[in-house]
Coordinates of C-alpha atoms and ligand atoms in Angstrom, one line a residue:
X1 CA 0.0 0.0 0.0
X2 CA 1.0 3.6 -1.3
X3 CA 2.0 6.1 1.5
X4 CA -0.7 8.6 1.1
X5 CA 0.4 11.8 1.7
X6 CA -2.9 13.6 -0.1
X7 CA -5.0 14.2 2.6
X8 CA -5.8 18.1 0.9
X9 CA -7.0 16.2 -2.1
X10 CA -9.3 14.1 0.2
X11 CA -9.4 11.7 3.2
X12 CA -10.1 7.7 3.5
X13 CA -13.9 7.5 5.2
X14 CA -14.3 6.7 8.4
X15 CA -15.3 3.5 9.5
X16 CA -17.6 4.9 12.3
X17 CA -19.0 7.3 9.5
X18 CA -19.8 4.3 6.9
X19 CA -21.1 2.2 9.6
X20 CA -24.0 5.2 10.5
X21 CA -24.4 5.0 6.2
X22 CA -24.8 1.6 6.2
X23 CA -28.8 1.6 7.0
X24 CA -29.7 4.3 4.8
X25 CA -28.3 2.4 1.9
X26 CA -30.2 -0.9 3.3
X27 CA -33.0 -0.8 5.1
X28 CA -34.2 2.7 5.8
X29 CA -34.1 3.4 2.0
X30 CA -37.4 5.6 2.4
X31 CA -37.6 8.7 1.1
X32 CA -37.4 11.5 3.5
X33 CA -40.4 13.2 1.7
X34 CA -42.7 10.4 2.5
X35 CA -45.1 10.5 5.4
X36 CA -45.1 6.9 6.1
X37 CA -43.0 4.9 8.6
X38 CA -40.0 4.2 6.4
X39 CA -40.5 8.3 4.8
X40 CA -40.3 9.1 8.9
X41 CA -37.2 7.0 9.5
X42 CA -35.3 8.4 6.3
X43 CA -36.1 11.8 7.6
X44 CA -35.1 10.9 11.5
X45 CA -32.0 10.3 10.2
X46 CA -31.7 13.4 8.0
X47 CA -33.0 15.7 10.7
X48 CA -30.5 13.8 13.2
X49 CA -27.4 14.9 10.4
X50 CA -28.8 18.4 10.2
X51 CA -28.5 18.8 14.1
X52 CA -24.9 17.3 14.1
X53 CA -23.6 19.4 11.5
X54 CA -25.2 22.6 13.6
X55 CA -24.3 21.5 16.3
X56 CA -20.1 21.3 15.4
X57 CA -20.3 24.4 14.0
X58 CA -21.8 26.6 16.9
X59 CA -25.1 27.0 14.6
X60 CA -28.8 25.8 15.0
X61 CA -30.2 22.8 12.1
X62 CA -31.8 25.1 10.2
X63 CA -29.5 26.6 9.5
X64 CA -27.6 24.1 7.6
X65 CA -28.4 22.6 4.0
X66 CA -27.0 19.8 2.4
X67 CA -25.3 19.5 -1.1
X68 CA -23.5 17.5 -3.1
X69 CA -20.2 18.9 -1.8
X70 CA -18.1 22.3 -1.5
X71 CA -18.3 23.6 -5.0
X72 CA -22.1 23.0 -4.3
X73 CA -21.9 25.0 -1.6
X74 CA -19.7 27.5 -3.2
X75 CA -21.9 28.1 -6.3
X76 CA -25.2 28.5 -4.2
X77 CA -24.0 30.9 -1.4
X78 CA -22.1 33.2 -4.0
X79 CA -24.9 32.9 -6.8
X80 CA -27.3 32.5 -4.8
X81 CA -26.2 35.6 -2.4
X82 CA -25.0 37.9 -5.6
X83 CA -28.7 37.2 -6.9
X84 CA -31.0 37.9 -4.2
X85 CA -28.9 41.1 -3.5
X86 CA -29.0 42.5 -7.3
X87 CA -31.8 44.9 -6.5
X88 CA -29.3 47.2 -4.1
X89 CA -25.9 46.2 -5.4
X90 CA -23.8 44.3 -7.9
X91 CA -20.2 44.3 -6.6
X92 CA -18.5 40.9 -5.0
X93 CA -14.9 40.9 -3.8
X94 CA -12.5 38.3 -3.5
X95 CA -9.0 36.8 -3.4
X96 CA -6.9 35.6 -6.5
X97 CA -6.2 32.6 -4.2
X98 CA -9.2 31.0 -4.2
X99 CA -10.4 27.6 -5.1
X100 CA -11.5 27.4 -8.8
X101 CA -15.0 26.9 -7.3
X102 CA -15.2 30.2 -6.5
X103 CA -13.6 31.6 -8.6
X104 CA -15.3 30.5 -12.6
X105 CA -18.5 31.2 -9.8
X106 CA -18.1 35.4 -9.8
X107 CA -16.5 35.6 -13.1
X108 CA -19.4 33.5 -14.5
X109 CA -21.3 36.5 -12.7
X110 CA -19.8 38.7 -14.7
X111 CA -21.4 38.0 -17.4
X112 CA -24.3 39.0 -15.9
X113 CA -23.4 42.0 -15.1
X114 CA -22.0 41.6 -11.8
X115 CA -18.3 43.1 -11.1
X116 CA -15.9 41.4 -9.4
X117 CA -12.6 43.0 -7.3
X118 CA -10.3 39.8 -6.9
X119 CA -7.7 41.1 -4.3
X120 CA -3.9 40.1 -4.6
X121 CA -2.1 39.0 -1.4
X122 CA 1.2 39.0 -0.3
X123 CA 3.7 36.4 0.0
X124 CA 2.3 34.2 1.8
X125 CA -1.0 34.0 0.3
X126 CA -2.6 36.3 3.0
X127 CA -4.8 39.2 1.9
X128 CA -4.6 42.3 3.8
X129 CA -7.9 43.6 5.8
X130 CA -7.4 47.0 5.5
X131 CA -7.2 46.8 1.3
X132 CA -10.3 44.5 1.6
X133 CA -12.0 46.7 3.9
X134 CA -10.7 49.7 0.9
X135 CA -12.5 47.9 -1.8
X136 CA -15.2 48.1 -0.5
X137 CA -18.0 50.4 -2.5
X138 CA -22.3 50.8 -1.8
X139 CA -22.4 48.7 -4.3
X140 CA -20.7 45.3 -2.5
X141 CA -23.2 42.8 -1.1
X142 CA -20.7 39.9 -1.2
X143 CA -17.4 39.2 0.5
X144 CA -15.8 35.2 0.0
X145 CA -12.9 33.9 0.9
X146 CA -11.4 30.7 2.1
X147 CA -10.4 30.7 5.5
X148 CA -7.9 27.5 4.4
X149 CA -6.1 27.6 1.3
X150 CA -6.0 24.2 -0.7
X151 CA -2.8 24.8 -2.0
X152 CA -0.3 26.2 0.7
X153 CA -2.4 26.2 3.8
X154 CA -2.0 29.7 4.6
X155 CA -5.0 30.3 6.7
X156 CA -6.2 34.2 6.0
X157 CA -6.5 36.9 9.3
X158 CA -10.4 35.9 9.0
X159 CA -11.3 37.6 12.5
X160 CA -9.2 41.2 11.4
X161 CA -11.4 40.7 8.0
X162 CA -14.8 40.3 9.1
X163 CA -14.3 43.2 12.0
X164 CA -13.0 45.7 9.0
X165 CA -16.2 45.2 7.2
X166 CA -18.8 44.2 9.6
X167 CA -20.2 47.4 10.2
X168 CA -21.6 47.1 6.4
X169 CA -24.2 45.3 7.3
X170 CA -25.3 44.5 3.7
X171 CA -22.7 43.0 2.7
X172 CA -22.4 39.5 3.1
X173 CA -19.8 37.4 4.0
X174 CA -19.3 33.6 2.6
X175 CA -16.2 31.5 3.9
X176 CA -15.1 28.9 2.1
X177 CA -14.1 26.2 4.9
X178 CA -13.7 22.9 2.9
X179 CA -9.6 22.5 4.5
X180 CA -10.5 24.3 7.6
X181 CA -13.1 22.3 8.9
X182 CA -12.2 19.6 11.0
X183 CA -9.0 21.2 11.2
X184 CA -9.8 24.5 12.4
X185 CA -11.8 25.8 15.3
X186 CA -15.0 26.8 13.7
X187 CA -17.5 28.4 15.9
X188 CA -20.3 30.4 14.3
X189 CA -21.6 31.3 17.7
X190 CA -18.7 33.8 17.5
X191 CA -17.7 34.0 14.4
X192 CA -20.3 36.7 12.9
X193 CA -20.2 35.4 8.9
X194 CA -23.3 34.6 7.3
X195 CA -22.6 31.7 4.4
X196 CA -19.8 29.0 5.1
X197 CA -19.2 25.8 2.6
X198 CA -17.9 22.8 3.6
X199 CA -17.5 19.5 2.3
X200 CA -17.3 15.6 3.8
X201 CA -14.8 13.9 1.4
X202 CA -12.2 16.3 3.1
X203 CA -13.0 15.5 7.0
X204 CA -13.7 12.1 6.5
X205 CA -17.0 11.6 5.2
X206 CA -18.5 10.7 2.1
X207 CA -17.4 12.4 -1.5
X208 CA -20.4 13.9 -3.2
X209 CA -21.7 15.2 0.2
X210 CA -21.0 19.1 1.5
X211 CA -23.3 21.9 3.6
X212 CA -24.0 25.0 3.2
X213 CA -24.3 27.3 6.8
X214 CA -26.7 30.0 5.9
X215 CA -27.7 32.3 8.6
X216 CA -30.6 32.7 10.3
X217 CA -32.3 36.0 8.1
X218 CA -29.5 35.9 5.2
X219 CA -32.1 35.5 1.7
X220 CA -31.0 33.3 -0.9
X221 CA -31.7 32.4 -4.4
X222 CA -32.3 28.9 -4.8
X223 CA -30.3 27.8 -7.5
X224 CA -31.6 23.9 -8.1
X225 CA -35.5 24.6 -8.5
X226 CA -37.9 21.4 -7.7
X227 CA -39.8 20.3 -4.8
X228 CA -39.1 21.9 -1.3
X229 CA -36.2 20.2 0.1
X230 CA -33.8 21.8 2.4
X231 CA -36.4 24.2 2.7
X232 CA -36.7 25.7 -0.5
X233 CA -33.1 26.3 -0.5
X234 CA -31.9 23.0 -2.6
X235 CA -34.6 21.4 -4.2
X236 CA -33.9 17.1 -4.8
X237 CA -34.3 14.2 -3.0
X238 CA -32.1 14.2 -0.4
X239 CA -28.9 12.0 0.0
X240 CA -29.5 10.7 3.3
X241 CA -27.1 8.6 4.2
X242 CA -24.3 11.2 2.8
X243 CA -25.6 13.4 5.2
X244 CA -25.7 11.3 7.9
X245 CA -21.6 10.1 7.0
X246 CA -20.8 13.9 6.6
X247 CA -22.8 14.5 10.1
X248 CA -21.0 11.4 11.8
X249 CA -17.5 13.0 10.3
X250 CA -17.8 16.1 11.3
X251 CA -18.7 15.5 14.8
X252 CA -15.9 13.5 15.2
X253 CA -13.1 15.6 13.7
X254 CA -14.9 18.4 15.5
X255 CA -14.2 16.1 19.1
X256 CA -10.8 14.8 18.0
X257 CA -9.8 18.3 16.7
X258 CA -7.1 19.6 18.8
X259 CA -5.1 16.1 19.6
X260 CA -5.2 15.4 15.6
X261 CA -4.0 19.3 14.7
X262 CA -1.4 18.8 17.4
X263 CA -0.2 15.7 15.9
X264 CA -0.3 16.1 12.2
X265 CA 1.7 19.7 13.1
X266 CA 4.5 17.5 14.6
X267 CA 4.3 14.8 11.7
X268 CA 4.5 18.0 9.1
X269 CA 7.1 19.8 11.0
X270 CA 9.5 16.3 10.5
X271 CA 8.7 16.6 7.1
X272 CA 9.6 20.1 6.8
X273 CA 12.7 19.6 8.6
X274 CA 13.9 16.4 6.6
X275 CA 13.0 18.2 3.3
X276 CA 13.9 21.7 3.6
X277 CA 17.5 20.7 4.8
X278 CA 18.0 19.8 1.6
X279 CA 19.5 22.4 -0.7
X280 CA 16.7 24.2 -3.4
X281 CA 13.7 23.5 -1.2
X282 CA 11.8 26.1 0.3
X283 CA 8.6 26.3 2.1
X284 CA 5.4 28.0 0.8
X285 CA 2.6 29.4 2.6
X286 CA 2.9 31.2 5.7
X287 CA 5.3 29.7 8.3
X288 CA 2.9 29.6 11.5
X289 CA -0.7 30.9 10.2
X290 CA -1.4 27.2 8.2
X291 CA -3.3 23.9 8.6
X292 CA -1.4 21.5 10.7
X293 CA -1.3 19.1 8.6
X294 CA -0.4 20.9 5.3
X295 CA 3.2 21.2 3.6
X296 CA 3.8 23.3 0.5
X297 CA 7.4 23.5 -1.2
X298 CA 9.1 24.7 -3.9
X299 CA 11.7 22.6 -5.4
X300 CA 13.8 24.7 -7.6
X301 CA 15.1 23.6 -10.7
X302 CA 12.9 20.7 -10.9
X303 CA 9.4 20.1 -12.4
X304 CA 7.0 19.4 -9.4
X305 CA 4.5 17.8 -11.9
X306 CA 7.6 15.0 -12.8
X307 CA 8.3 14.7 -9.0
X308 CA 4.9 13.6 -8.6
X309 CA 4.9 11.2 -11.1
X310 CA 8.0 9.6 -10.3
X311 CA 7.1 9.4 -6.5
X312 CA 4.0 7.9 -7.7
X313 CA 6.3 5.1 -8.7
X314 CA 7.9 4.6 -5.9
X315 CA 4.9 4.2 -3.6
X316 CA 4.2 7.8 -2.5
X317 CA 0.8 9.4 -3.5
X318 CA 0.7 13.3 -2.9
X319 CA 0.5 16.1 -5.6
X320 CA 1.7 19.5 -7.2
X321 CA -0.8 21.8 -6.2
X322 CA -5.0 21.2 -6.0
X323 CA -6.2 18.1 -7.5
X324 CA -8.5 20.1 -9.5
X325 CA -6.1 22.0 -11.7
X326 CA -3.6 18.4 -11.6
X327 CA -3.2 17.4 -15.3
X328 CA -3.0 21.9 -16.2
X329 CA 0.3 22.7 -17.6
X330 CA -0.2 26.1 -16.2
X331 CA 1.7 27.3 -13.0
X332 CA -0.8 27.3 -9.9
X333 CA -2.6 30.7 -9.8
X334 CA -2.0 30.5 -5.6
X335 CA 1.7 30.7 -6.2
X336 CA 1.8 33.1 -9.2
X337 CA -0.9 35.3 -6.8
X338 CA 1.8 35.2 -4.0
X339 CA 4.4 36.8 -6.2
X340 CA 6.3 33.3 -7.6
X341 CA 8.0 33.4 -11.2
X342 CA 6.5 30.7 -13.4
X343 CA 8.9 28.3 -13.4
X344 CA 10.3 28.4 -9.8
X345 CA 5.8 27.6 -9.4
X346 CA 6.6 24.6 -11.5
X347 CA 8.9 22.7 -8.5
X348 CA 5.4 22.7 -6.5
X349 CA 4.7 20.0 -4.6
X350 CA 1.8 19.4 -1.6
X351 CA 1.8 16.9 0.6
X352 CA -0.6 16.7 3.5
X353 CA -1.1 14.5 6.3
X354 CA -4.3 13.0 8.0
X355 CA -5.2 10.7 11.0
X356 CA -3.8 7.5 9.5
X357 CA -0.3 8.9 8.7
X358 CA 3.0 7.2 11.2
X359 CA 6.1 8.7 11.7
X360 CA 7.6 5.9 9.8
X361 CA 5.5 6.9 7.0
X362 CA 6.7 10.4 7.0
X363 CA 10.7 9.3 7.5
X364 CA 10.1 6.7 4.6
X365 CA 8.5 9.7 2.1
X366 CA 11.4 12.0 3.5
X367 CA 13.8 9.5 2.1
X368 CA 11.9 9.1 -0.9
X369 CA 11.6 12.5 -1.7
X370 CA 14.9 13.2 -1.3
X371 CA 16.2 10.7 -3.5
X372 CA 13.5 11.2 -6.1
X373 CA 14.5 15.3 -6.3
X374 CA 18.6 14.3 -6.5
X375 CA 17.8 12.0 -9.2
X376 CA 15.3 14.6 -10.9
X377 CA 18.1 17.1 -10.6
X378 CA 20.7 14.5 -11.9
X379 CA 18.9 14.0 -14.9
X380 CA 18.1 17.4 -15.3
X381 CA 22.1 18.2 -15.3
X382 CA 22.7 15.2 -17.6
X383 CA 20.1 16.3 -20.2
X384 CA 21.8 19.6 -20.0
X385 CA 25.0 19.3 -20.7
X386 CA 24.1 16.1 -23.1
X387 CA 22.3 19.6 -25.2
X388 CA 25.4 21.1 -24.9
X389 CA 27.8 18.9 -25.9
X390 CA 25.4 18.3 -29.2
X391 CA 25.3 21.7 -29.8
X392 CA 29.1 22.1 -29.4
X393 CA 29.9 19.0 -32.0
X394 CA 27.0 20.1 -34.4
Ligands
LIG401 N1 -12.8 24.8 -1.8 C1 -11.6 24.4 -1.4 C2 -10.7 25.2 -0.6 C3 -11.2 23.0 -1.7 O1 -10.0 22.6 -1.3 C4 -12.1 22.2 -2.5 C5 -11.7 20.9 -2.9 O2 -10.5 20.6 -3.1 C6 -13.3 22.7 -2.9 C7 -13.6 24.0 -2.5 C8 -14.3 21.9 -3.7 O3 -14.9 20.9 -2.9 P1 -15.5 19.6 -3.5 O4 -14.4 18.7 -4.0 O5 -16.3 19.0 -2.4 O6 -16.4 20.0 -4.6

């Protein structure tokens, strides 16, 4: 078995979390719609997931709808947000660091009409509040950002943010919290933001299965139309037994929060320290404000897409950047947006540990890193001066 060092990209599911699944998908099949006894135990369990999610997240149940996972989410709290405010304002601001999820969302916007500030940050992929707070016009209803980033982990000064702009009390804020949760304290009780995506595949749960926190009072436009599921606010059967894995997840990574931050921090920091000793590797992200279990580098003079590919091979599964953009031959837009050349962005690599990862593991994909990089660079040389010595006889 691989080392899986991919955790960003998603997580194995629980076992306590399929178990809860298991009699959705067998014998409570009902549909939660349906008034009669097997209807009334599909929607027991629904309403039981609804309460769990709330509950992890400081909020109340109805508060909380269920999708089919974060860029779900995404799409209906910005679209959904940008819509329903269009009669008093057209402006949404973001971040150039964000997930593609939000960002094809607001520049599909556009082209209706919608303008979109997308906010640069600095090196470490952290916007500054007081140029967010300076964007703002009476013409911004929405405000989304990811308090994770997928990429390097930098976590954003969300707190400084939403006191900045609070006092505009039409805007609304969204945060994006498909890394954060489970790894992040999230408490909405305190936390005064009004739309926050998440999605199970990334704190052990189910793929194919996010929510969507809407506050209490904060109007929506539906954007799947149908019966009235979710309360009007996602129209389709429901996926019940998704819901009830994501619920069963999230409480648990909520519960198991701190001990599993402060030991994936420890397993990262090893990692870091094994990797970075190495000559032409450099961290990415900020240094101290990042998921625990999160490690971005740069190796320079090497292709981080080739790295991959070749640890692949030798047993170790972790990637370049997001899993969404792996397969693009374009640089990651995070690094570019932090001020990285193009082809010192081409030596990323991501690796990201969850609840199964050993310290043997993480020595063992030290070693195999470093061997896979001097061997990349090896090659690299070789090829080179193999050119040169062409040129040089041609
Ligand atoms: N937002 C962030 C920050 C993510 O990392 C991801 C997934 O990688 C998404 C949104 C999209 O979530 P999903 O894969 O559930 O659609």
């Amino acid at each position: 078995m691989a080392i899986y060092l991919d955790h960003a990209a998603t997580t194995p599911l629980r076992a306590e979390a399929l178990e809860a699944m298991l009699p959705y998908l067998t014998e409570h099949f009902g549909n939660p719609s349906s008034p009669h006894g097997e209807g009334r135990r599909a929607r027991a369990g629904l309403d039981e997931a609804h309460e769990q999610v709330a509950a992890a997240l400081g909020a109340d149940h109805r508060e909380i709808v269920f999708t089919s996972g974060g860029t779900e989410s995404i799409n209906l709290a910005l679209k959904g947000a940008a819509w329903a405010a269009k009669p008093y304002g057209h402006h949404i601001i973001t971040t150039a660091v964000e997930h593609q999820a939000t960002l094809n969302a607001v520049h599909h916007l556009e082209k209706f009409g919608f303008e979109v500030t997308v906010l640069p940050v600095d090196r470490y992929g952290r916007v500054d509040p007081d140029e967010l707070a300076g964007a703002i016009t009476d013409r911004t209803t929405l405000v989304s950002l990811a308090l994770a980033n997928n990429e390097v982990g930098t976590l954003q000064p969300l707190d400084a943010v939403v006191e900045r702009i609070r006092h505009h009390r039409r805007i609304l804020i969204h945060v994006d919290a498909v890394q954060a949760a489970g790894a992040v304290a999230i408490d909405l009780g305190a936390l005064d933001v009004d739309l926050v995506s998440l999605s199970a595949h990334k704190f052990g749960g189910p793929k194919g299965v996010g929510a969507l926190f809407i506050r209490r009072g904060t109007t929506l436009l539906a954007q799947v139309h149908g019966g009235t599921q979710e309360r009007y606010r996602r129209a389709g059967t429901e996926n019940v037994a998704g819901a009830v894995g994501a619920a069963v997840a999230l409480r648990l990574a909520t519960a198991e929060r701190v001990e599993t931050a402060r030991r994936a921090r420890r397993l990262r920091e090893r990692l870091r320290e094994g990797l970075t000793a190495m000559p032409g590797i450099e961290l990415t992200g900020h240094p101290m404000e990042r998921l625990p279990g999160l490690l971005s580098i740069i190796v320079r003079d090497a292709d981080g897409a080739a790295l991959q590919m070749a640890l692949d091979l030798d047993g170790l599964a972790c990637s370049t950047g997001s899993a969404c953009t792996t397969g693009s031959t374009e640089p990651s837009h995070v690094l570019t947006a932090m001020g990285y050349p193009e082809d010192e962005a081409r030596g990323a690599l991501r690796l990201s540990v969850g609840r199964s990862t050993t310290e043997a593991e993480i020595l063992a994909a030290t070693d195999l890193i470093r061997i896979a990089v001097e061997r990349h660079r090896a090659a690299a040389t070789a090829l080179t001066s193999g050119v040169l010595s062409v040129e040089m006889s041609a």
